[in-house]
XYZ file of C-alpha atoms in Angstrom:
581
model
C -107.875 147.416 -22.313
C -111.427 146.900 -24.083
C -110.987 150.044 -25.499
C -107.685 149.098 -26.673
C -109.148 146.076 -28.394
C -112.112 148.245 -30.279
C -109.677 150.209 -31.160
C -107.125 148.078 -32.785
C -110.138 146.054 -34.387
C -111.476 149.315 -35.875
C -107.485 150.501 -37.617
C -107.692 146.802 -38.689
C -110.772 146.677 -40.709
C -109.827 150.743 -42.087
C -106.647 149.261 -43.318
C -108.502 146.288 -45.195
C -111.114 148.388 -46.515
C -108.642 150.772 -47.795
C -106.516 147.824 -49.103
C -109.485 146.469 -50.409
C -110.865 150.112 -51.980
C -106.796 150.660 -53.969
C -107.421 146.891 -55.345
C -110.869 147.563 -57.118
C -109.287 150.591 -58.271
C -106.073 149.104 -59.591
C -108.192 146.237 -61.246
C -111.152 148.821 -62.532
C -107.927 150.875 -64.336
C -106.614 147.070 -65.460
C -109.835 146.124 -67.407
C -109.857 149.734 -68.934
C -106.255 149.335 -70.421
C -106.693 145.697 -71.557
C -110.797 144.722 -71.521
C -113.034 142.518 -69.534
C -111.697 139.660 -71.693
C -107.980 139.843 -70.556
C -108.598 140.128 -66.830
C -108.609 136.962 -65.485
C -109.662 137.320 -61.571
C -111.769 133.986 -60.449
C -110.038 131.364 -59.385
C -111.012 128.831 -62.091
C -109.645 131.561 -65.168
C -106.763 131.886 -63.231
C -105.373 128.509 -62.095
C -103.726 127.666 -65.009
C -101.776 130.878 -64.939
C -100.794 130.620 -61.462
C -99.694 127.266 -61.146
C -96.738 125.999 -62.796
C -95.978 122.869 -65.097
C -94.268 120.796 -62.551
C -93.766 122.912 -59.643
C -95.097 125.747 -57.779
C -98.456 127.476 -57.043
C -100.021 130.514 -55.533
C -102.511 132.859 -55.174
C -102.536 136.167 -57.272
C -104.836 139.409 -57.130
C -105.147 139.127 -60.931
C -104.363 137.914 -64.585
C -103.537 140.517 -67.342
C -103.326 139.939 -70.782
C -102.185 142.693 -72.595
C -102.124 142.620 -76.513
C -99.866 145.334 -77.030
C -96.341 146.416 -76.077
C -98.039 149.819 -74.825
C -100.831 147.812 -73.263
C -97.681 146.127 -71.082
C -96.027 149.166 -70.104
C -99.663 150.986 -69.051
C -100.274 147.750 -67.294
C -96.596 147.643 -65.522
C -97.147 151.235 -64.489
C -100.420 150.638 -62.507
C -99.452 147.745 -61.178
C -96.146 149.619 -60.000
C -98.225 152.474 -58.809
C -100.358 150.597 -56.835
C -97.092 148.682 -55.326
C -97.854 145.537 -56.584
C -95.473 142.432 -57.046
C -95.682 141.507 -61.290
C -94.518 138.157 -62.192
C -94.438 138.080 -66.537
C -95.231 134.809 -68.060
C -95.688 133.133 -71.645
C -96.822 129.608 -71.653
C -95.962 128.867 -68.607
C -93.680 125.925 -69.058
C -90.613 126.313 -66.686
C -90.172 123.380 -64.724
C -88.537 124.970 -61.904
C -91.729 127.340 -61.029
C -90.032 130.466 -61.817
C -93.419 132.149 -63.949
C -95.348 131.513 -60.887
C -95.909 132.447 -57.137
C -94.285 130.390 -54.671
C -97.339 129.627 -51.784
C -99.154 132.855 -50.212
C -96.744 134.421 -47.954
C -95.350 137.486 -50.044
C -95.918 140.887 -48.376
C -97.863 142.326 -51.478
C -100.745 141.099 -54.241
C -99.303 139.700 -57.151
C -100.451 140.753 -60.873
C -99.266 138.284 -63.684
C -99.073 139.440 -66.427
C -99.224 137.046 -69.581
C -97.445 137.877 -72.660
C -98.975 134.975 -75.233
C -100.807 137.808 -77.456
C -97.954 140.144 -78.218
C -96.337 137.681 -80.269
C -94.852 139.931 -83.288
C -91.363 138.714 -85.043
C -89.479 141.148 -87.040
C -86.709 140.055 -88.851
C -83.745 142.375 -89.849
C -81.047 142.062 -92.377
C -83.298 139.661 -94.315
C -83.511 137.351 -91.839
C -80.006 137.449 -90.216
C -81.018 138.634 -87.080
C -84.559 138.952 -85.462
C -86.399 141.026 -83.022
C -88.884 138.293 -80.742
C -91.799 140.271 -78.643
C -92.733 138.821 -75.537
C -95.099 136.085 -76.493
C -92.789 134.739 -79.107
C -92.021 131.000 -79.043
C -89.435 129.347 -80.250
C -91.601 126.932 -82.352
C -92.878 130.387 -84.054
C -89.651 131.706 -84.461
C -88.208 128.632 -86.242
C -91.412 128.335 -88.631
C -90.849 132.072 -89.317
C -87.017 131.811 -90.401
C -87.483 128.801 -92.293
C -89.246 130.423 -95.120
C -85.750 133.016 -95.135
C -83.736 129.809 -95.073
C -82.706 130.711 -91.532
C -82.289 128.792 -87.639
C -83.354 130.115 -84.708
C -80.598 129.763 -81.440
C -82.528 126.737 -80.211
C -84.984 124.250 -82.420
C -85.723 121.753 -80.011
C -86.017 121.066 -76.481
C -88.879 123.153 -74.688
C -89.980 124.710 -77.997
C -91.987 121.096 -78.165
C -94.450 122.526 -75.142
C -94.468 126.234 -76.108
C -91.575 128.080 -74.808
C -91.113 131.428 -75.187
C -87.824 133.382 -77.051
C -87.704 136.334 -74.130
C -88.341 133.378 -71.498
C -85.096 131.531 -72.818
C -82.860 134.263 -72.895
C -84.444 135.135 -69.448
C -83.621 131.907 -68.273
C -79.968 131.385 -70.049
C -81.938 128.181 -71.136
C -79.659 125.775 -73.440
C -81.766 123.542 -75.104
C -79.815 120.795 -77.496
C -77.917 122.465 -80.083
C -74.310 122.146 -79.828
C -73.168 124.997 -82.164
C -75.109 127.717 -80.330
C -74.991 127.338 -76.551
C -77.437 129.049 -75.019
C -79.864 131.331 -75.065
C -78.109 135.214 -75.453
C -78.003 138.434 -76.259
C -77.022 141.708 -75.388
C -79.491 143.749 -77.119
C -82.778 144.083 -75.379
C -85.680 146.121 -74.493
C -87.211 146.048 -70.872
C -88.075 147.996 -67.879
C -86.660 147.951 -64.612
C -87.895 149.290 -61.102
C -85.718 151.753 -59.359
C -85.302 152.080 -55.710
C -87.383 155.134 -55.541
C -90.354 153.367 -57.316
C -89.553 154.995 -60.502
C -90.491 152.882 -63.812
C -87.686 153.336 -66.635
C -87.287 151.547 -69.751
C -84.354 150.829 -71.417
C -83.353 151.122 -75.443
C -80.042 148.482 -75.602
C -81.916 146.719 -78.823
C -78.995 148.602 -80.779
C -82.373 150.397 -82.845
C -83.107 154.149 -82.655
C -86.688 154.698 -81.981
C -86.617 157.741 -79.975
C -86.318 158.627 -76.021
C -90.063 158.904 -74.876
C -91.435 154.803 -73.461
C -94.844 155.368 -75.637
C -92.825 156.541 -78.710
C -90.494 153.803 -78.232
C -93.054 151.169 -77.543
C -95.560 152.241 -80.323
C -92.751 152.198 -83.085
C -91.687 149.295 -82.429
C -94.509 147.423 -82.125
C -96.265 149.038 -85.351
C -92.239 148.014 -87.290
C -91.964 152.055 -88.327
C -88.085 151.955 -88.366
C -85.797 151.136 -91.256
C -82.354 149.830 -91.513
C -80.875 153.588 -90.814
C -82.245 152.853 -87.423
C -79.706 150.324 -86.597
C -76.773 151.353 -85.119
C -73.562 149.895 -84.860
C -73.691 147.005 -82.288
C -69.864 148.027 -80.883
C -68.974 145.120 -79.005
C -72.693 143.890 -77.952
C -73.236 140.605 -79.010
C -76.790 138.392 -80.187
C -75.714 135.033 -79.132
C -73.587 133.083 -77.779
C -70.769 133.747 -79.801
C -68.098 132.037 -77.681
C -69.944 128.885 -76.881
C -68.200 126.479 -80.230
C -64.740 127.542 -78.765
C -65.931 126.631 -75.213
C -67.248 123.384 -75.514
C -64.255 121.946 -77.670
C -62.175 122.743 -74.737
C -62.549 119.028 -73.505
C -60.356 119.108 -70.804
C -61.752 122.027 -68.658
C -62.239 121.672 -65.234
C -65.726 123.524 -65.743
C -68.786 123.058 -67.311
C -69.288 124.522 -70.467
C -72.599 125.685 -69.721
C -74.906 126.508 -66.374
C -77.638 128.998 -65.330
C -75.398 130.832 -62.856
C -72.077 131.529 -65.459
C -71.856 135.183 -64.800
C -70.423 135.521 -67.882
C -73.854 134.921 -69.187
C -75.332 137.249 -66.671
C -76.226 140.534 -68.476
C -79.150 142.531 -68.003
C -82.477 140.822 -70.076
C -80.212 137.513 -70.499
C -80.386 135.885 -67.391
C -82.740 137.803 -65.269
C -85.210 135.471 -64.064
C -88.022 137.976 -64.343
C -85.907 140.825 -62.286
C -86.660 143.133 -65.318
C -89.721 143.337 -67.456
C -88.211 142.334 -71.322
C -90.449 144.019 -73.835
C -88.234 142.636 -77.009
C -84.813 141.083 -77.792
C -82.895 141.311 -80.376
C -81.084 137.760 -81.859
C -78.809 136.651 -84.486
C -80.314 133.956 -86.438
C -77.952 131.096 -88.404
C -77.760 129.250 -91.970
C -80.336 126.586 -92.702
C -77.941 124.044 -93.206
C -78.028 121.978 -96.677
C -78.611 118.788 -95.124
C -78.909 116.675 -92.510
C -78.413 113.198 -90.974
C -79.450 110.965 -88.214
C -77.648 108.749 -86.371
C -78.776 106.249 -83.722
C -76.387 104.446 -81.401
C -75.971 102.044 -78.963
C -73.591 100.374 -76.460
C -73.487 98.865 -72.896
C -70.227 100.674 -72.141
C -70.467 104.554 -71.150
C -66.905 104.849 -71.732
C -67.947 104.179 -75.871
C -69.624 107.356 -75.723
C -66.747 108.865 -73.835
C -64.281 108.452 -76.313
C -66.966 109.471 -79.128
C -67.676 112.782 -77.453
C -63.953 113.517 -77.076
C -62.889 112.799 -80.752
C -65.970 114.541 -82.136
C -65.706 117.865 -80.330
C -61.729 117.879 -79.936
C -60.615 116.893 -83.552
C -63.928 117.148 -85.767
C -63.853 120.047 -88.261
C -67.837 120.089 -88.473
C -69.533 120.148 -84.896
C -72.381 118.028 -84.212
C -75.915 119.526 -84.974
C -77.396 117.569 -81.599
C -76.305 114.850 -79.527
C -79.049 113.532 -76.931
C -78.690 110.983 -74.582
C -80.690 108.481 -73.018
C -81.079 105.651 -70.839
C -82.740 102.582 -71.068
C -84.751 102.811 -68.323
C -85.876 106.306 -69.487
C -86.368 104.971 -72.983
C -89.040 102.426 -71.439
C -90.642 105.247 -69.349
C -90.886 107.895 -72.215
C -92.364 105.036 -74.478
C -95.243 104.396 -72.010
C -95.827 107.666 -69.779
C -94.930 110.164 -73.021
C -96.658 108.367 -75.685
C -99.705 111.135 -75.272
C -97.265 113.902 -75.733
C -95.223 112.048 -78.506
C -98.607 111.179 -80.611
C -100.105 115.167 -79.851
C -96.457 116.306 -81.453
C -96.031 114.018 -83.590
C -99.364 114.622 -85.294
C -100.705 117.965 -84.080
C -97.519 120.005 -84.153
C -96.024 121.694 -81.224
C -97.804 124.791 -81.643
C -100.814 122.512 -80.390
C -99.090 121.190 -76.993
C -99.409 124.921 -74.871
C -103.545 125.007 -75.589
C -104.055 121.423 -74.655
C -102.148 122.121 -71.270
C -104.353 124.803 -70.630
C -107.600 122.684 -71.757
C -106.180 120.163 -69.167
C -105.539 122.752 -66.400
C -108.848 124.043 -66.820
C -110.636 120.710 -66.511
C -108.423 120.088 -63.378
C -109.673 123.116 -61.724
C -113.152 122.048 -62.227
C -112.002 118.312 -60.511
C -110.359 120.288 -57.739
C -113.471 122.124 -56.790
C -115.582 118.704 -56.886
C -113.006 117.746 -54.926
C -111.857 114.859 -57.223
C -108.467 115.931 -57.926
C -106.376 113.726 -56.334
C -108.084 110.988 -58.091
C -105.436 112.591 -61.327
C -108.573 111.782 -63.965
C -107.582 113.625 -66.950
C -103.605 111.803 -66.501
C -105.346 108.766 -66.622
C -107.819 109.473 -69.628
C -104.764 110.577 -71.697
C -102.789 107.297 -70.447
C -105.768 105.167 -71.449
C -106.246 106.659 -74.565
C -102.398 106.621 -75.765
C -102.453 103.107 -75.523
C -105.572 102.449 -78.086
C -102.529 103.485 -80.642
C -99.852 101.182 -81.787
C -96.356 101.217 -81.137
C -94.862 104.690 -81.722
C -91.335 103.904 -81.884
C -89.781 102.468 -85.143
C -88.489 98.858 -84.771
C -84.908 99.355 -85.804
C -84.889 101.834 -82.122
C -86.707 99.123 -80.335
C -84.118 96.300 -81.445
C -81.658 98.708 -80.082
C -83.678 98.635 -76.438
C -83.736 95.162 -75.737
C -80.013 95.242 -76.800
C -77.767 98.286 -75.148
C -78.582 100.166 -72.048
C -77.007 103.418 -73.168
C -78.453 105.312 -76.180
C -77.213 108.177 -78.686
C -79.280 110.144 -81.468
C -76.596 112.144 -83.205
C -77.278 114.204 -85.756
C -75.031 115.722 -88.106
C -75.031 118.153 -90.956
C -73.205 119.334 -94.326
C -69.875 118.189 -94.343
C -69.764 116.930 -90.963
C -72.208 113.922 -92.108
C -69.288 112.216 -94.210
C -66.497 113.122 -91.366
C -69.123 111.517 -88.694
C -69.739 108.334 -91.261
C -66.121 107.980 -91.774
C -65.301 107.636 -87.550
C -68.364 105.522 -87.054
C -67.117 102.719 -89.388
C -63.645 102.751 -88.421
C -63.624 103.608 -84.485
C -66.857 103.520 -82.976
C -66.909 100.363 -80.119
C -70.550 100.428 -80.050
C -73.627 99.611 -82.658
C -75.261 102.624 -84.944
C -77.105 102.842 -88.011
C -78.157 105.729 -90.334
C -81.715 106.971 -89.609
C -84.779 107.482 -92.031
C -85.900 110.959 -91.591
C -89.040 109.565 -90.042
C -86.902 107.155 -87.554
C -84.920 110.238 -86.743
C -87.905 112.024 -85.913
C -89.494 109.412 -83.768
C -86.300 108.756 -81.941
C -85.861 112.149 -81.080
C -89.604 112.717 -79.936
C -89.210 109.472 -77.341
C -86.094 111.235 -75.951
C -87.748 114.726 -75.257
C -91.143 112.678 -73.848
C -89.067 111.728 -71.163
C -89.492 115.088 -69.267
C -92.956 114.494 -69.181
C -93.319 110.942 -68.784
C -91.490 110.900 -65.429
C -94.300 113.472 -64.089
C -97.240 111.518 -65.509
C -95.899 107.732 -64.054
C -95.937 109.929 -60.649
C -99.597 111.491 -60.960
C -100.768 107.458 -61.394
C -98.381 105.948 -58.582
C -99.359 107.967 -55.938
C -99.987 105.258 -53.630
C -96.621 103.582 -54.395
C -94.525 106.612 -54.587
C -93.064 109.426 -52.115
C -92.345 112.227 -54.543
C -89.927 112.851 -57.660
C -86.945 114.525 -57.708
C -85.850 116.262 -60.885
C -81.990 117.633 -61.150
C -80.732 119.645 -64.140
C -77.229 119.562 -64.016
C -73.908 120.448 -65.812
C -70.999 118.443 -66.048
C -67.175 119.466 -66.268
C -65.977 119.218 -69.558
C -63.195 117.011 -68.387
C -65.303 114.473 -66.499
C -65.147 111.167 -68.146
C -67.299 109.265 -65.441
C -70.158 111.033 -66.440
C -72.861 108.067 -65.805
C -73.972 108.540 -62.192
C -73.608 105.477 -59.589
C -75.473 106.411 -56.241
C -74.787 105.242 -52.928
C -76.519 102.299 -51.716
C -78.060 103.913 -48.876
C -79.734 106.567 -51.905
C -80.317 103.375 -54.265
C -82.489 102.191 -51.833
C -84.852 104.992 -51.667
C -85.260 105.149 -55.418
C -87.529 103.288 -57.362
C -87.027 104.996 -60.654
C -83.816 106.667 -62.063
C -83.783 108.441 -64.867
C -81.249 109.641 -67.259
C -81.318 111.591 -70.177
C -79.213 115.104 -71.544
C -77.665 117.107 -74.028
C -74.672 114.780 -73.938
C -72.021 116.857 -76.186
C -72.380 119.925 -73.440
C -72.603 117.586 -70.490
C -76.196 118.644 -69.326
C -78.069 116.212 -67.976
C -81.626 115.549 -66.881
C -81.928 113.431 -63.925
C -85.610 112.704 -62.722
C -86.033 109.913 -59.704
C -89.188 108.800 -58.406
C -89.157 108.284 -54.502
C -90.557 105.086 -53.175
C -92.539 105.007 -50.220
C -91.447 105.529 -46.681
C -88.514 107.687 -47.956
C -88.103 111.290 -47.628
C -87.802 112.622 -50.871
C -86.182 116.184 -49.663
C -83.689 114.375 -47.716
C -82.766 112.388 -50.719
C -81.765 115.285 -52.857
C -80.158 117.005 -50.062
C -77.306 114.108 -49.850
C -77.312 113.665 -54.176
C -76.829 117.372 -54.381
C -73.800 117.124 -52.149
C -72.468 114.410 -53.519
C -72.902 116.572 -56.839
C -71.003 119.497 -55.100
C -67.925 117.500 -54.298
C -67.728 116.333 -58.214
C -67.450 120.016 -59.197
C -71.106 119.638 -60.558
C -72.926 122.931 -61.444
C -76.769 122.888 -61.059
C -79.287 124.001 -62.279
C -77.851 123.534 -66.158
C -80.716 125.151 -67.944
C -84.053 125.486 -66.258
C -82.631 128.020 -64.119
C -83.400 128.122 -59.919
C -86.707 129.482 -60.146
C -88.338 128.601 -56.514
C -87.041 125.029 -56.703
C -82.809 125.492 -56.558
C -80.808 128.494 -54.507
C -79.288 130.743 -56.727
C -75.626 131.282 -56.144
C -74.438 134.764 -54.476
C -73.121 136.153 -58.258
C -76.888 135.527 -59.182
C -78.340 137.149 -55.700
C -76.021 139.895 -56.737
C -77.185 140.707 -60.172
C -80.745 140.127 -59.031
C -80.597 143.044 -56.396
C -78.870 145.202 -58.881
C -82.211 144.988 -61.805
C -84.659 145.122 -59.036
C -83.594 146.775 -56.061
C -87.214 147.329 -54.899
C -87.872 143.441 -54.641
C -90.634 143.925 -57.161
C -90.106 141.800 -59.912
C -90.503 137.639 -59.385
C -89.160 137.946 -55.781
C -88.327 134.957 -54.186
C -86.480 133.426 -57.007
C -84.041 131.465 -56.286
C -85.202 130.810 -52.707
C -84.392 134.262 -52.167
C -86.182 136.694 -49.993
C -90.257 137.944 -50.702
C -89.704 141.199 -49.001
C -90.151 144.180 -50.192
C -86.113 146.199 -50.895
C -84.762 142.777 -49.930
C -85.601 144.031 -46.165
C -85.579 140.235 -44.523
């Protein structure tokens, strides 16, 4: 039996050195393709990358950031020699966890590899459509087309904190304009894993740059193809071409738009990570001439009701944006967002992804002085938001103390004198025409709100028992659409709040748990009570490890990555390797 013991002790300690051996070599061929520099392997250079925004956190073998398209796919094929699990991530801002690992019990090393430095935009067709790299945001994409007179699919929204194009498509993300739906196309570059281990990439940009990956790669990336290059796109699309049509359709029993629509479900668009997206390829839209800003008010949701219904059922012009939000998130974004408002609002958003990774940094150093829970660099930026003066304009704050229920609506072209014209005669409620600056600040407090619910919960911690943060989509019939929880929930809440894309019937519902509750139990009964309303969830954040994805997603999933390679356990699905448990 002793012998049996040495024995198994000696196999053990073989396996780990030869585990350990393949890893220095896998790393060693990783600095070689990408430099010292770009290798992130401590602890401390790599928290930042490993844990996400909101949610989620694990440990990974390594870090790679590659500055090339070829540096990606030399990168994806060691790491897929050397059967490692590869999670791709830009800034890192999903608020559902799905660019990082989920804990420490997958049944391989991980290797993230971080896109931020192949940033390139090419337009095409003098700016009518665009080809996005992986490290593209959306903030650089919209700067970029605005000197063609050209809109991206999405202008606001996530693109305040960094977002990437490739990770919106990815994610079938919405964001708030009402024209465009969400993010899509059908024309995209990326690599996917077959079941023999064999790494292929696949040309459906709709351009002709050859058959062989490094040709492919190296022409794109250097731009050495010309308008003969483009071939007919047949009956692939670039966006969402059928979303204007869907969310007139008022009286549909469905939402107009949610993560797990499989009609949305097509290879790069949708795929959580399951492939590796090298480029996409996107229709871009009109600058429009002009625009306006409205802000509104009432204490009756039903106002809003009958607003959204005329508007998107008998309107000619659509409604650029519509975003809603609730008093009590009003107050919250004013005091827990005013940091991110005044970094926008004066910095840019292009400034927002470098201080979250000066903060994350600075965390990690807390963390290993053991000092984190003691949230320091939350409380800094609290303290030092509120040396400034008020940030909202007073017209919006007469409009606080007065309606519970808030509207920025902005319009554009001819749709600002149809939108004038129903506001005077039929609107129940109170609005007034916004300064550009007052429509700029308005708009900033209602996208702070995301943030501000996660800061009040990093200083409460003695006072609170968790958040809980639902993205959800609305039927397009529903008419009830301003949530009133049981009493036996009320009770265990000590914060709702309530703010959305209100046009498309997404909302963003954040509660913060009070003490003695159990915060998972909580959202177990809402998300029933959710199911029985014909409520589709997530909306536009997609599951990553916080939501189950539906079986249609689970489906598509196993078809891109049948090897269980790519960002497994999305979607609370299984870590093993083929899907094998």
């Amino acid at each position: 039996m002793g012998k049996i013991m040495v024995a198994e002790k000696s196999i053990g300690a073989t396996i780990r050195e030869r585990s350990l051996a393949m890893n220095n070599a896998l790393l060693a061929k990783l600095e070689v393709l990408v430099g010292r520099k770009h290798l992130l392997i401590s602890d401390h250079r790599t928290r930042a990358y490993r844990t996400g925004f909101r949610y989620g956190g694990g440990n990974v073998l390594a870090v790679v950031r590659p500055g090339s398209l070829i540096e990606q796919w030399y990168v994806l094929c060691a790491c897929a020699e050397a059967n490692k699990i590869v999670i791709v991530q830009a800034a890192n801002t999903g608020l559902t966890g799905g660019s990082t690992p989920d804990g420490n019990n997958y049944d391989r090393d991980i290797v993230i590899i971080n896109t931020l430095r192949m940033n390139k935009i090419q337009p095409l067709k003098g700016g009518e459509e665009a080809i996005c790299f992986p490290g593209a945001t959306l903030e650089q994409l919209e700067r970029d087309l605005a000197k063609l007179g050209r809109d991206p699919h999405s202008v606001i929204g996530s693109s305040c904190i960094g977002a990437s194009v490739i990770g919106g498509v990815s994610n079938n993300s919405g964001g708030a304009l009402i024209q465009r739906g969400p993010a899509y196309t059908e024309l995209a570059l990326f690599a996917r894993l077959g079941t023999d281990g064999g790494l292929t990439l696949v040309n459906h940009l709709g351009i002709e740059l050859g058959s062989d990956p490094v040709e492919i790669l190296q022409r794109l990336d250097s731009g050495t193809y010309c308008d003969q290059d483009l071939a007919p796109k047949g009956k692939r699309v670039a966006s969402a071409t059928d979303y204007a049509n869907l969310v007139r359709d008022i009286d549909a029993d469905t939402p107009a738009r949610f993560n797990g629509d499989e009609s949305k479900l097509f290879e790069a668009s949708g795929c959580a990570g399951r492939v590796i997206v090298f480029a996409v390829r996107l229709d871009t839209f009109p600058k429009p001439g002009r625009t306006q800003t409205y802000y509104l008010g009432t204490n009756s949701p039903q106002h809003f009701t009958d607003l959204r219904r005329e508007m998107l059922a008998r309107f000619f012009a659509l409604p650029v944006s519509a975003e809603y939000l609730h008093r009590e998130a009003y107050d919250m974004a004013v005091k827990y967002g005013k940091d991110i408002f005044l970094m926008i609002y004066h910095l840019g958003t292009s400034s927002i992804p470098v201080l979250f990774q000066l903060k994350s940094r600075f965390e990690a150093i807390l963390e290993k002085l053991g000092l984190k829970r003691l949230a320091f660099t939350d409380r800094f930026l609290q303290f030092a938001s509120g040396l400034f003066p008020n940030q909202i304009p007073k017209r919006v704050r007469a409009f606080r103390n007065k309606f519970e229920h808030h509207l920025i609506l902005t319009m554009s072209d001819q749709g600002i004198d149809e939108a004038e014209r129903y506001l005077s005669a039929a609107f129940k409620g109170e609005w007034f025409k916004c300064t550009q600056d007052e429509g700029r600040r308005a708009s900033l407090n209602r996208f702070a709100a995301a943030s501000a619910a996660i800061r009040y919960r990093a200083l409460s911690d003695s006072k609170v028992n968790g958040m809980i943060a639902l993205d959800i989509a609305l039927p397009r019939n529903e008419r009830n659409w301003f949530e009133s929880l049981p009493s036996n929930i009320e009770q265990g809440v000590s914060h709702k709040l309530y703010y959305g894309h209100f046009f498309c019937h997404v909302f963003h519902q954040d509660y913060i748990v009070r003490k003695g509750h159990d915060a998972e139990q909580i959202e177990s009964e809402m998300l029933n009570l959710l199911d029985q309303r014909g409520v589709r969830y997530p909306a536009e954040h997609n599951v990553g490890h916080h939501y189950k994805a539906s079986a249609p997603m689970v489906e598509f999933y196993k078809k891109l990555d049948p090897s269980n390679s790519f960002n497994p356990g999305i979607g609370r699905t299984t870590k093993c390797t083929h899907w094998r448990c």
